[in-house]
CSV table of C-alpha atoms in Angstrom, one decimal:
chain,number,residue,atom,x,y,z
F,1,UNK,CA,-0.3,0.0,-0.2
F,2,UNK,CA,0.9,3.3,-0.8
F,3,UNK,CA,2.5,5.7,2.3
F,4,UNK,CA,3.1,9.8,2.8
F,5,UNK,CA,5.8,10.5,5.5
F,6,UNK,CA,6.0,13.9,6.4
F,7,UNK,CA,9.0,14.7,8.8
F,8,UNK,CA,8.5,17.9,9.6
F,9,UNK,CA,6.3,17.9,12.3
F,10,UNK,CA,6.4,21.8,12.9
F,11,UNK,CA,7.9,24.6,10.8
F,12,UNK,CA,8.2,27.8,11.5
F,13,UNK,CA,8.5,30.5,9.1
F,14,UNK,CA,8.7,34.3,9.5
F,15,UNK,CA,6.7,37.1,7.5
F,16,UNK,CA,7.4,37.4,4.1
F,17,UNK,CA,10.0,34.7,4.5
F,18,UNK,CA,9.7,31.7,2.0
F,19,UNK,CA,9.9,27.9,3.6
F,20,UNK,CA,9.7,25.0,2.1
F,21,UNK,CA,7.9,21.4,3.6
F,22,UNK,CA,9.2,18.4,2.9
F,23,UNK,CA,6.4,15.3,1.8
F,24,UNK,CA,8.1,11.8,0.3
F,25,UNK,CA,5.9,8.7,-0.4
F,26,UNK,CA,6.2,5.4,-1.5
F,27,UNK,CA,4.7,3.5,-4.1
F,28,UNK,CA,5.1,1.5,-7.4
F,29,UNK,CA,2.9,2.9,-9.8
F,30,UNK,CA,3.9,5.3,-13.1
F,31,UNK,CA,1.1,7.7,-12.6
F,32,UNK,CA,-1.1,9.4,-9.9
F,33,UNK,CA,-2.1,12.4,-8.2
F,34,UNK,CA,0.3,14.0,-5.4
F,35,UNK,CA,-1.8,17.1,-3.6
F,36,UNK,CA,-0.8,19.3,-1.0
F,37,UNK,CA,-3.8,20.2,1.7
F,38,UNK,CA,-4.0,23.2,3.2
F,39,UNK,CA,-6.1,22.5,6.8
F,40,UNK,CA,-6.9,25.8,9.3
F,41,UNK,CA,-8.4,26.2,12.8
F,42,UNK,CA,-11.4,25.9,10.9
F,43,UNK,CA,-10.4,22.9,10.4
F,44,UNK,CA,-12.0,22.4,6.1
F,45,UNK,CA,-9.7,21.4,4.4
F,46,UNK,CA,-8.7,22.5,1.5
F,47,UNK,CA,-7.2,22.3,-2.2
F,48,UNK,CA,-3.2,24.3,-1.7
F,49,UNK,CA,-2.0,23.0,-5.8
F,50,UNK,CA,-1.7,19.5,-7.7
F,51,UNK,CA,0.3,17.9,-9.5
F,52,UNK,CA,-0.2,15.0,-12.0
F,53,UNK,CA,3.5,12.1,-12.0
F,54,UNK,CA,3.0,12.7,-15.7
F,55,UNK,CA,3.9,15.9,-15.4
F,56,UNK,CA,7.3,17.4,-15.8
F,57,UNK,CA,6.6,20.6,-15.4
F,58,UNK,CA,6.3,21.6,-11.2
F,59,UNK,CA,2.6,23.0,-10.4
F,60,UNK,CA,2.8,26.6,-9.5
F,61,UNK,CA,-0.2,28.8,-7.4
F,62,UNK,CA,0.5,32.5,-6.9
F,63,UNK,CA,3.1,32.1,-3.6
F,64,UNK,CA,2.5,28.2,-4.2
F,65,UNK,CA,5.1,25.8,-5.9
F,66,UNK,CA,6.7,21.9,-5.7
F,67,UNK,CA,9.2,20.9,-6.4
F,68,UNK,CA,8.8,17.1,-7.8
F,69,UNK,CA,11.1,14.8,-8.0
F,70,UNK,CA,9.6,11.2,-9.6
F,71,UNK,CA,12.6,9.5,-9.5
F,72,UNK,CA,13.5,10.4,-5.9
F,73,UNK,CA,9.3,9.7,-4.9
F,74,UNK,CA,9.2,13.8,-3.7
F,75,UNK,CA,7.3,16.2,-3.3
F,76,UNK,CA,7.4,19.2,-1.0
F,77,UNK,CA,5.8,22.2,-1.3
F,78,UNK,CA,7.2,25.4,-1.5
F,79,UNK,CA,5.0,28.8,0.0
F,80,UNK,CA,7.1,32.3,-1.0
F,81,UNK,CA,5.8,35.7,1.2
F,82,UNK,CA,4.8,33.9,4.0
F,83,UNK,CA,1.5,35.7,4.7
F,84,UNK,CA,-0.4,35.8,8.4
F,85,UNK,CA,-2.9,33.5,7.0
F,86,UNK,CA,-0.7,30.4,5.6
F,87,UNK,CA,-0.8,29.7,9.2
F,88,UNK,CA,-2.6,25.8,9.0
F,89,UNK,CA,-1.5,22.1,9.3
F,90,UNK,CA,-0.6,21.1,5.8
F,91,UNK,CA,-0.9,17.7,4.3
F,92,UNK,CA,0.4,15.6,1.7
F,93,UNK,CA,-1.7,13.0,0.1
F,94,UNK,CA,-1.6,10.1,-2.5
F,95,UNK,CA,-4.7,9.4,-4.5
F,96,UNK,CA,-3.7,6.4,-7.7
F,97,UNK,CA,-5.8,6.9,-10.1
F,98,UNK,CA,-6.8,2.4,-9.7
F,99,UNK,CA,-7.7,3.1,-6.4
F,100,UNK,CA,-10.8,5.1,-4.3
F,101,UNK,CA,-9.2,6.2,-1.0
F,102,UNK,CA,-6.5,9.5,-1.3
F,103,UNK,CA,-3.6,8.8,1.6
F,104,UNK,CA,-2.2,10.9,3.7
F,105,UNK,CA,0.9,12.1,5.4
F,106,UNK,CA,1.2,12.8,8.7
F,107,UNK,CA,1.0,16.9,8.5
F,108,UNK,CA,2.5,20.1,8.9
F,109,UNK,CA,1.8,22.4,11.5
F,110,UNK,CA,3.4,25.8,10.3
F,111,UNK,CA,3.4,28.7,12.3
F,112,UNK,CA,4.2,32.2,10.4
F,113,UNK,CA,6.2,34.9,13.1
F,114,UNK,CA,4.7,39.1,12.4
W,1,UNK,CA,-22.0,27.6,-3.3
W,2,UNK,CA,-22.4,24.9,0.1
W,3,UNK,CA,-20.7,22.1,-1.4
W,4,UNK,CA,-19.9,19.9,1.0
W,5,UNK,CA,-22.4,20.1,4.7
W,6,UNK,CA,-21.8,18.4,7.2
W,7,UNK,CA,-23.5,17.7,10.4
W,8,UNK,CA,-23.6,18.3,13.8
W,9,UNK,CA,-19.6,19.8,13.6
W,10,UNK,CA,-19.9,18.5,17.9
W,11,UNK,CA,-21.1,16.1,19.1
W,12,UNK,CA,-20.3,14.1,22.9
W,13,UNK,CA,-21.5,10.7,23.2
W,14,UNK,CA,-21.9,8.3,25.4
W,15,UNK,CA,-20.4,4.7,25.7
W,16,UNK,CA,-23.0,2.9,24.2
W,17,UNK,CA,-25.1,5.1,21.8
W,18,UNK,CA,-25.0,5.0,18.0
W,19,UNK,CA,-25.3,8.6,16.3
W,20,UNK,CA,-25.7,8.9,12.3
W,21,UNK,CA,-23.6,11.6,10.7
W,22,UNK,CA,-25.1,13.8,7.8
W,23,UNK,CA,-23.4,14.5,4.7
W,24,UNK,CA,-24.8,16.3,1.9
W,25,UNK,CA,-23.3,18.2,-1.3
W,26,UNK,CA,-24.3,19.5,-4.0
W,27,UNK,CA,-22.4,19.5,-6.5
W,28,UNK,CA,-23.6,16.9,-8.6
W,29,UNK,CA,-20.5,14.8,-7.8
W,30,UNK,CA,-20.4,10.4,-7.7
W,31,UNK,CA,-18.0,9.7,-5.5
W,32,UNK,CA,-18.2,10.4,-1.5
W,33,UNK,CA,-15.9,9.9,0.8
W,34,UNK,CA,-16.2,8.5,4.3
W,35,UNK,CA,-12.4,10.3,6.8
W,36,UNK,CA,-11.7,9.9,10.1
W,37,UNK,CA,-9.0,12.6,11.4
W,38,UNK,CA,-6.6,11.4,15.4
W,39,UNK,CA,-4.9,13.9,16.4
W,40,UNK,CA,-1.4,13.9,14.8
W,41,UNK,CA,-3.0,11.4,12.5
W,42,UNK,CA,-3.3,12.4,9.1
W,43,UNK,CA,-7.2,10.9,7.7
W,44,UNK,CA,-7.6,7.5,6.9
W,45,UNK,CA,-10.3,6.2,4.5
W,46,UNK,CA,-13.2,4.3,6.5
W,47,UNK,CA,-15.5,4.0,3.2
W,48,UNK,CA,-16.6,5.5,0.2
W,49,UNK,CA,-19.3,5.0,-1.8
W,50,UNK,CA,-19.6,5.5,-6.2
W,51,UNK,CA,-22.4,6.2,-7.1
W,52,UNK,CA,-25.8,5.7,-5.2
W,53,UNK,CA,-26.5,2.4,-4.9
W,54,UNK,CA,-23.4,1.5,-4.5
W,55,UNK,CA,-20.3,1.5,-1.2
W,56,UNK,CA,-17.1,0.2,0.0
W,57,UNK,CA,-15.1,-0.3,2.6
W,58,UNK,CA,-11.6,1.6,3.4
W,59,UNK,CA,-8.9,1.5,5.5
W,60,UNK,CA,-10.3,1.1,8.7
W,61,UNK,CA,-14.7,0.6,8.9
W,62,UNK,CA,-14.6,-1.2,12.2
W,63,UNK,CA,-18.1,-0.6,14.3
W,64,UNK,CA,-19.7,2.4,11.0
W,65,UNK,CA,-21.7,1.9,8.8
W,66,UNK,CA,-23.1,3.8,6.0
W,67,UNK,CA,-25.8,4.1,2.8
W,68,UNK,CA,-25.6,6.1,-0.3
W,69,UNK,CA,-30.1,6.0,-1.6
W,70,UNK,CA,-29.3,9.6,-3.2
W,71,UNK,CA,-26.1,10.8,-6.0
W,72,UNK,CA,-26.5,14.0,-3.4
W,73,UNK,CA,-26.6,11.9,0.3
W,74,UNK,CA,-24.1,9.3,1.9
W,75,UNK,CA,-24.7,9.0,5.5
W,76,UNK,CA,-22.1,8.0,8.7
W,77,UNK,CA,-23.7,5.2,11.1
W,78,UNK,CA,-21.9,4.3,13.9
W,79,UNK,CA,-23.4,1.8,16.3
W,80,UNK,CA,-22.6,1.2,20.3
W,81,UNK,CA,-20.5,3.9,20.0
W,82,UNK,CA,-16.5,3.3,21.7
W,83,UNK,CA,-13.8,5.5,22.9
W,84,UNK,CA,-11.6,4.3,20.2
W,85,UNK,CA,-14.3,6.5,17.6
W,86,UNK,CA,-13.5,9.2,20.0
W,87,UNK,CA,-12.3,11.4,15.9
W,88,UNK,CA,-12.6,14.6,14.2
W,89,UNK,CA,-14.7,12.7,11.5
W,90,UNK,CA,-14.5,14.2,7.1
W,91,UNK,CA,-17.3,14.4,4.9
W,92,UNK,CA,-15.6,14.6,1.2
W,93,UNK,CA,-16.4,13.7,-2.7
W,94,UNK,CA,-14.9,13.9,-6.3
W,95,UNK,CA,-16.6,14.1,-9.7
W,96,UNK,CA,-14.7,10.4,-10.8
W,97,UNK,CA,-12.8,7.9,-9.2
W,98,UNK,CA,-10.0,7.6,-11.5
W,99,UNK,CA,-9.6,11.2,-12.9
W,100,UNK,CA,-8.3,14.0,-11.5
W,101,UNK,CA,-8.9,13.1,-7.7
W,102,UNK,CA,-8.9,16.5,-6.0
W,103,UNK,CA,-11.5,16.3,-3.1
W,104,UNK,CA,-13.9,18.4,-1.5
W,105,UNK,CA,-14.5,18.5,1.8
W,106,UNK,CA,-16.5,19.2,4.2
W,107,UNK,CA,-15.8,20.4,7.8
W,108,UNK,CA,-15.8,18.5,9.7
W,109,UNK,CA,-17.7,16.7,12.6
W,110,UNK,CA,-15.7,16.2,16.3
W,111,UNK,CA,-17.0,12.7,17.8
W,112,UNK,CA,-16.3,12.6,21.6
W,113,UNK,CA,-17.4,9.4,22.8
W,114,UNK,CA,-17.2,9.1,26.8
């Protein structure tokens, strides 16, 4: 079964600076999808960014970008120009096109310092 | 623009009681899911449904039941509540199970079993 590992339980960043959250995963599949979800104190899971494994180009969404290393099975999230509203739990997730499930890592709690 | 709606948001149960968590989505999504999130952990799949009348077990189905009589609704029933079922429960939906894979989440239901 696929597993997702987030090795950083907590991270902090100064407002306006850049932070990178790490994620690694284990799979034998060649086609899959990777996601970063944000969970603010309100609890609702919000999609931050998505990457299709067949795409070599790294996904970007405004201040959020990923570094997708397929061979290394690594999928890190970079947040540029960090804002106070970025403070939240961030979950990395893996989804196989063959299985109706999304595997989540344990999460990284991001604190943004003013 | 409701999306995925879960009720109740909070509930306290006594051991042995039963209850139903309600979930409704208005996006005409075929796929619906129930996840639980334990403290410091990622989400784990309890049950999912690929359409009305079709349900299947996820990773942690014991102690739960589901039904899917309509496209919109996917209630989760807890029978004989146990302290191990204390968790935050998330309902989610997606357009399909094998395409882009993005899940849309409700705001979660915090359940405490005493």
